[in-house]
Amino acid sequence: MYRRLPVLLCIALLAGIFCTSTPSQTPDDAIRIETRLVSVPVIVSDRNGRYIPGLAQNDFSVFQDGVEQRVEFFAATEEPLTIALLIDTSHSTRDVLDDIKDSAKSFIKLLKPADRAMIVTFDNETHILCPLTSDQEALKQGIKDAFIPPIAGTKLRDAVYQTINRSFADIKGRKAIIVLTDGKDFGSRVPRNQLLYKLQESDTLVYTVYFETGPRGPQRPFRMGRNGGIFGGRFPPPPNPRQRERVEQQNEMAQEFLESLSDLTAGRFYATKNGKIKKTFATIVDELRFQYRIGFYPPEDDGGQALHELKVKVARPDVAIRARESYRTQSKAR
């Protein structure tokens, strides 16, 4: 009898192993399925720009590569916001940095207690001056601490990429990056196409606020004093026509790049020359709070295609829809 006991125990253990290998869903399977959900933020407004509330899940249709997909996730209730405020502290923003910081402070006042934000500056490097928090005083202090370093550089692309790839990697819900900048990148390690690919993998909206500046570089050139000394002048001499044309070309390229970031993510691009953008921030916050979020599981077999076309339709007449127009299958390596 006692000799047979080990044999019986082995049979019982084997039976347990085979029973656990049945095709029931495991936690790992659940995680794998959840990460495949394609999330699509959608903003619906009338032709006058007024947001349309009260839409239901069956009002929305979503198409991948022209084929309608089943909407598996829908959110219309107000949710806390997660915001990354990216402030350009490069040399070229010297004359508008005070405007940028004042604008950032006015935005912080619009946040609710449940919302979270972070303050990031970028120049020759990316600096997180205040990590994600609901503490408005900490956020204001982070803005106050923003300064222009002596080393030149404007790693705009690096800052956006780092925020998406690290700070926002595990954040769910309504999230957005707001970039306050003149749009002139200088020294980023992340190429433009790589950043655009990363944005196509993300459901983060990017709002860009453009501040027009002069030539890249310090805006306080040295000039000779009466006794041979040198001191900083507030305004540089007027550029010659060729310089002016070059500056205008740089500004146009900067605006085009910022517009591409916003268009790709269904955010918006804004331009300002006087720094008075309080209404702009109020519009951004309203859009995020009135945002609908829908999600679907893409087909298993996509033929190895990485980039997919998206189209969202709403069963209401005379509405304007802003949503992602494409998404990219997430790469395994980061």
Coordinates of C-alpha atoms in Angstrom, one line a residue:
M1 CA 0.0 0.0 0.0
Y2 CA 2.7 2.5 1.0
R3 CA 4.7 1.6 -2.1
R4 CA 1.8 2.6 -4.3
L5 CA 1.4 6.0 -2.7
P6 CA 4.2 7.8 -4.6
V7 CA 2.8 6.5 -7.9
L8 CA -0.7 7.8 -7.1
L9 CA 0.8 11.2 -6.1
C10 CA 2.7 11.4 -9.4
I11 CA -0.5 10.6 -11.3
A12 CA -2.4 13.3 -9.4
L13 CA 0.3 15.9 -10.1
L14 CA 0.3 15.1 -13.8
A15 CA -3.4 15.4 -13.9
G16 CA -3.2 18.8 -12.3
I17 CA -0.6 19.9 -14.9
F18 CA -2.8 18.8 -17.8
C19 CA -5.9 20.4 -16.3
T20 CA -4.2 23.8 -16.0
S21 CA -3.1 23.6 -19.7
T22 CA -6.7 23.8 -20.9
P23 CA -7.4 26.8 -23.2
S24 CA -8.8 29.0 -20.4
Q25 CA -7.6 32.7 -20.4
T26 CA -4.6 33.3 -18.2
P27 CA -3.6 36.7 -16.8
D28 CA -0.8 36.9 -19.4
D29 CA -3.4 36.4 -22.1
A30 CA -5.5 39.2 -20.7
I31 CA -2.6 41.5 -20.6
R32 CA -1.7 40.6 -24.2
I33 CA -5.2 41.2 -25.4
E34 CA -5.6 44.5 -23.6
T35 CA -2.4 45.9 -25.1
R36 CA -3.8 45.2 -28.6
L37 CA -6.7 47.6 -28.1
V38 CA -6.4 50.5 -30.5
S39 CA -7.6 53.6 -28.7
V40 CA -8.9 56.5 -30.8
P41 CA -9.7 59.9 -29.2
V42 CA -12.5 61.7 -31.0
I43 CA -13.6 65.3 -30.8
V44 CA -17.1 66.0 -32.3
S45 CA -18.3 69.6 -32.9
D46 CA -20.9 71.4 -35.0
R47 CA -19.9 73.6 -37.9
N48 CA -19.5 76.5 -35.5
G49 CA -16.9 74.7 -33.4
R50 CA -19.3 74.0 -30.5
Y51 CA -18.8 70.6 -28.9
I52 CA -21.6 68.0 -29.3
P53 CA -22.3 66.1 -26.0
G54 CA -24.5 63.1 -25.4
L55 CA -23.4 60.8 -28.2
A56 CA -23.7 57.1 -27.6
Q57 CA -21.5 54.2 -28.7
N58 CA -23.8 53.2 -31.5
D59 CA -23.4 56.7 -33.0
F60 CA -19.8 55.9 -33.9
S61 CA -18.4 53.8 -36.6
V62 CA -14.6 53.1 -37.0
F63 CA -12.9 51.8 -40.1
Q64 CA -9.5 50.3 -40.5
D65 CA -8.1 50.3 -44.0
G66 CA -11.7 50.8 -45.3
V67 CA -13.1 47.8 -43.3
E68 CA -15.6 48.6 -40.5
Q69 CA -14.4 47.3 -37.0
R70 CA -16.5 46.5 -34.0
V71 CA -16.3 49.2 -31.3
E72 CA -15.3 47.3 -28.1
F73 CA -14.6 50.3 -25.9
F74 CA -16.4 53.6 -25.4
A75 CA -16.0 56.4 -22.9
A76 CA -17.9 59.7 -22.9
T77 CA -17.9 60.6 -19.2
E78 CA -15.5 63.2 -17.9
E79 CA -12.2 61.7 -16.8
P80 CA -9.1 63.3 -15.2
L81 CA -6.6 64.7 -17.6
T82 CA -2.9 63.9 -17.8
I83 CA -0.9 66.8 -19.4
A84 CA 2.7 67.3 -20.2
L85 CA 3.7 70.9 -20.6
L86 CA 6.8 71.2 -22.7
I87 CA 8.6 74.6 -22.6
D88 CA 11.2 75.7 -25.0
T89 CA 14.2 77.2 -23.1
S90 CA 16.6 77.4 -26.0
H91 CA 18.5 80.6 -26.9
S92 CA 16.2 81.5 -29.7
T93 CA 13.3 81.9 -27.3
R94 CA 15.1 84.4 -25.1
D95 CA 12.8 87.3 -26.0
V96 CA 9.6 85.3 -25.6
L97 CA 10.4 83.1 -22.7
D98 CA 8.6 85.3 -20.2
D99 CA 5.5 85.1 -22.4
I100 CA 5.8 81.4 -22.6
K101 CA 6.1 81.0 -18.8
D102 CA 3.2 83.3 -18.2
S103 CA 1.1 81.3 -20.7
A104 CA 2.1 78.0 -18.9
K105 CA 1.0 79.5 -15.5
S106 CA -2.3 80.5 -16.9
F107 CA -2.9 77.0 -18.2
I108 CA -2.1 75.4 -14.8
K109 CA -5.0 77.4 -13.3
L110 CA -7.5 75.6 -15.6
L111 CA -6.7 72.2 -14.2
K112 CA -9.0 70.5 -11.7
P113 CA -7.9 68.7 -8.5
A114 CA -8.1 65.3 -10.1
D115 CA -6.0 66.3 -13.1
R116 CA -2.3 65.7 -13.3
A117 CA 0.4 67.6 -15.2
M118 CA 4.2 67.7 -15.5
I119 CA 6.6 70.5 -16.5
V120 CA 9.3 69.7 -19.0
T121 CA 11.8 72.1 -20.5
F122 CA 14.1 71.4 -23.5
D123 CA 17.2 73.2 -24.7
N124 CA 20.5 71.3 -25.2
E125 CA 18.9 68.6 -23.1
T126 CA 15.5 67.6 -21.8
H127 CA 14.7 68.4 -18.2
I128 CA 11.8 67.3 -16.1
L129 CA 11.3 70.2 -13.7
C130 CA 8.2 68.8 -12.1
P131 CA 7.0 65.1 -12.5
L132 CA 3.4 64.2 -12.9
T133 CA 1.4 65.7 -10.0
S134 CA -1.9 67.4 -9.0
D135 CA -0.1 69.9 -6.9
Q136 CA -0.5 73.3 -8.6
E137 CA 2.1 75.0 -6.4
A138 CA 4.7 72.4 -7.4
L139 CA 3.8 72.9 -11.1
K140 CA 4.0 76.7 -10.8
Q141 CA 7.4 76.3 -9.1
G142 CA 8.6 74.1 -12.0
I143 CA 7.6 76.8 -14.5
K144 CA 9.4 79.4 -12.4
D145 CA 12.5 77.3 -12.4
A146 CA 12.7 77.3 -16.2
F147 CA 15.7 79.2 -17.5
I148 CA 17.9 79.4 -20.6
P149 CA 21.3 77.7 -20.2
P150 CA 24.6 79.0 -21.6
I151 CA 24.9 76.0 -23.9
A152 CA 23.0 76.3 -27.2
G153 CA 20.6 73.6 -28.4
T154 CA 16.9 72.9 -29.0
K155 CA 16.2 69.2 -28.7
L156 CA 12.5 69.6 -29.4
R157 CA 12.1 66.2 -31.1
D158 CA 13.9 64.4 -28.2
A159 CA 11.7 66.0 -25.6
V160 CA 8.4 65.0 -27.3
Y161 CA 9.8 61.5 -28.0
Q162 CA 11.0 61.0 -24.4
T163 CA 7.6 62.2 -23.0
I164 CA 5.7 59.7 -25.2
N165 CA 8.1 56.8 -24.8
R166 CA 8.8 57.1 -21.0
S167 CA 6.5 59.4 -19.0
F168 CA 3.3 58.5 -20.9
A169 CA 4.1 54.9 -21.8
D170 CA 1.8 53.4 -19.1
I171 CA -0.7 56.2 -18.8
K172 CA -4.3 55.4 -19.8
G173 CA -7.2 57.8 -20.3
R174 CA -7.3 61.4 -21.6
K175 CA -3.7 62.6 -22.1
A176 CA -2.1 65.3 -24.1
I177 CA 1.2 67.0 -24.7
I178 CA 1.2 70.8 -25.0
V179 CA 4.4 72.2 -26.6
L180 CA 5.2 75.9 -26.2
T181 CA 8.0 76.7 -28.7
D182 CA 9.3 78.5 -31.7
G183 CA 9.6 75.1 -33.4
K184 CA 13.2 75.3 -34.4
D185 CA 15.0 72.0 -33.6
F186 CA 18.7 72.0 -33.2
G187 CA 20.7 69.0 -32.0
S188 CA 18.0 66.3 -31.5
R189 CA 19.2 62.7 -31.7
V190 CA 15.7 61.4 -32.6
P191 CA 15.1 61.9 -36.4
R192 CA 11.8 63.4 -37.5
N193 CA 10.5 60.2 -39.1
Q194 CA 11.2 58.2 -35.9
L195 CA 9.2 60.7 -33.8
L196 CA 6.3 60.6 -36.3
Y197 CA 6.3 56.8 -36.1
K198 CA 6.2 56.9 -32.3
L199 CA 3.2 59.3 -32.4
Q200 CA 1.4 57.0 -34.8
E201 CA 1.8 54.2 -32.2
S202 CA 0.4 56.5 -29.4
D203 CA -3.1 57.8 -28.5
T204 CA -1.7 61.0 -27.1
L205 CA -2.9 64.3 -28.5
V206 CA -0.2 66.9 -29.3
Y207 CA -1.1 70.6 -29.1
T208 CA 1.5 72.9 -30.4
V209 CA 1.7 76.6 -29.6
Y210 CA 4.0 78.5 -31.8
F211 CA 5.9 81.7 -30.7
E212 CA 7.5 83.6 -33.5
T213 CA 11.2 84.4 -32.9
G214 CA 14.1 85.8 -34.9
P215 CA 17.2 84.0 -36.0
R216 CA 18.3 80.9 -34.0
G217 CA 20.8 81.8 -31.3
P218 CA 21.2 84.5 -28.6
Q219 CA 19.0 87.5 -29.1
R220 CA 21.3 89.9 -27.1
P221 CA 24.3 90.5 -29.3
F222 CA 27.4 92.2 -28.0
R223 CA 28.2 95.7 -29.1
M224 CA 31.0 98.1 -28.3
G225 CA 30.5 100.6 -25.4
R226 CA 31.7 104.3 -25.4
N227 CA 34.9 103.4 -23.5
G228 CA 35.7 100.3 -25.4
G229 CA 33.8 98.0 -23.1
I230 CA 31.2 95.5 -24.4
F231 CA 27.7 95.0 -23.1
G232 CA 24.6 93.2 -24.2
G233 CA 22.1 95.2 -26.4
R234 CA 18.4 94.5 -26.1
F235 CA 17.6 94.4 -29.8
P236 CA 19.9 93.3 -32.6
P237 CA 20.3 95.5 -35.7
P238 CA 17.7 94.9 -38.4
P239 CA 18.8 92.0 -40.6
N240 CA 19.5 92.6 -44.2
P241 CA 17.0 91.3 -46.8
R242 CA 18.8 88.0 -47.2
Q243 CA 18.9 87.4 -43.5
R244 CA 15.3 88.3 -43.2
E245 CA 14.3 85.8 -45.9
R246 CA 16.3 83.1 -44.2
V247 CA 14.6 83.8 -40.9
E248 CA 11.2 83.7 -42.6
Q249 CA 12.0 80.3 -44.2
Q250 CA 13.1 79.0 -40.8
N251 CA 9.8 80.1 -39.2
E252 CA 7.8 78.6 -42.0
M253 CA 9.6 75.3 -41.7
A254 CA 9.1 75.4 -37.9
Q255 CA 5.4 76.0 -38.2
E256 CA 5.0 73.2 -40.8
F257 CA 6.7 70.8 -38.4
L258 CA 4.6 71.7 -35.5
E259 CA 1.4 71.5 -37.6
S260 CA 2.5 67.9 -38.6
L261 CA 2.8 66.9 -35.0
S262 CA -0.7 68.2 -34.2
D263 CA -2.4 67.0 -37.4
L264 CA -1.0 63.4 -37.0
T265 CA -2.4 63.1 -33.4
A266 CA -5.7 65.0 -33.9
G267 CA -4.5 67.8 -31.7
R268 CA -4.3 71.4 -32.9
F269 CA -1.7 74.0 -33.9
Y270 CA -1.9 77.6 -32.6
A271 CA 0.3 80.6 -33.4
T272 CA 0.9 83.6 -31.3
K273 CA 3.0 86.8 -31.6
N274 CA 2.0 88.5 -28.4
G275 CA 1.9 85.5 -26.0
K276 CA -1.8 86.2 -25.0
I277 CA -3.2 82.7 -25.4
K278 CA -5.4 82.2 -22.3
K279 CA -8.4 81.5 -24.5
T280 CA -6.3 79.0 -26.5
F281 CA -5.6 77.0 -23.3
A282 CA -9.3 77.1 -22.3
T283 CA -10.2 75.7 -25.7
I284 CA -7.6 72.9 -25.3
V285 CA -8.9 71.9 -21.9
D286 CA -12.5 72.0 -23.1
E287 CA -11.6 69.7 -26.0
L288 CA -9.9 67.2 -23.8
R289 CA -12.8 67.1 -21.3
F290 CA -15.5 66.8 -24.0
Q291 CA -13.4 64.2 -25.9
Y292 CA -15.0 60.8 -26.7
R293 CA -12.7 57.7 -26.6
I294 CA -13.5 54.6 -28.7
G295 CA -11.4 51.5 -29.0
F296 CA -11.4 48.4 -31.2
Y297 CA -9.3 45.2 -31.5
P298 CA -7.7 45.0 -34.9
P299 CA -7.8 41.9 -37.0
E300 CA -5.3 39.2 -36.1
D301 CA -4.0 38.9 -39.6
D302 CA -2.9 42.3 -41.0
G303 CA -0.6 40.9 -43.7
G304 CA 2.4 42.3 -41.9
Q305 CA 1.2 45.9 -42.6
A306 CA 2.6 48.3 -40.0
L307 CA 0.7 51.5 -40.9
H308 CA -3.1 51.4 -41.0
E309 CA -5.6 54.0 -42.2
L310 CA -8.3 55.0 -39.7
K311 CA -11.6 56.6 -40.4
V312 CA -14.2 57.6 -37.8
K313 CA -17.8 58.4 -38.7
V314 CA -20.6 59.8 -36.6
A315 CA -24.3 59.1 -37.4
R316 CA -25.2 62.8 -37.0
P317 CA -25.6 65.4 -39.8
D318 CA -23.5 68.5 -40.1
V319 CA -20.8 67.6 -37.6
A320 CA -17.1 68.0 -37.7
I321 CA -15.0 65.1 -36.5
R322 CA -11.3 65.2 -35.4
A323 CA -9.6 61.9 -34.8
R324 CA -6.5 60.0 -35.6
E325 CA -6.3 59.2 -39.4
S326 CA -3.8 56.4 -39.0
Y327 CA -2.1 54.2 -36.4
R328 CA 1.1 52.2 -36.5
T329 CA 1.5 48.7 -35.1
Q330 CA 3.7 49.1 -32.1
S331 CA 7.2 47.9 -32.6
K332 CA 8.5 45.2 -30.2
A333 CA 11.8 47.0 -29.6
R334 CA 11.8 50.4 -27.9

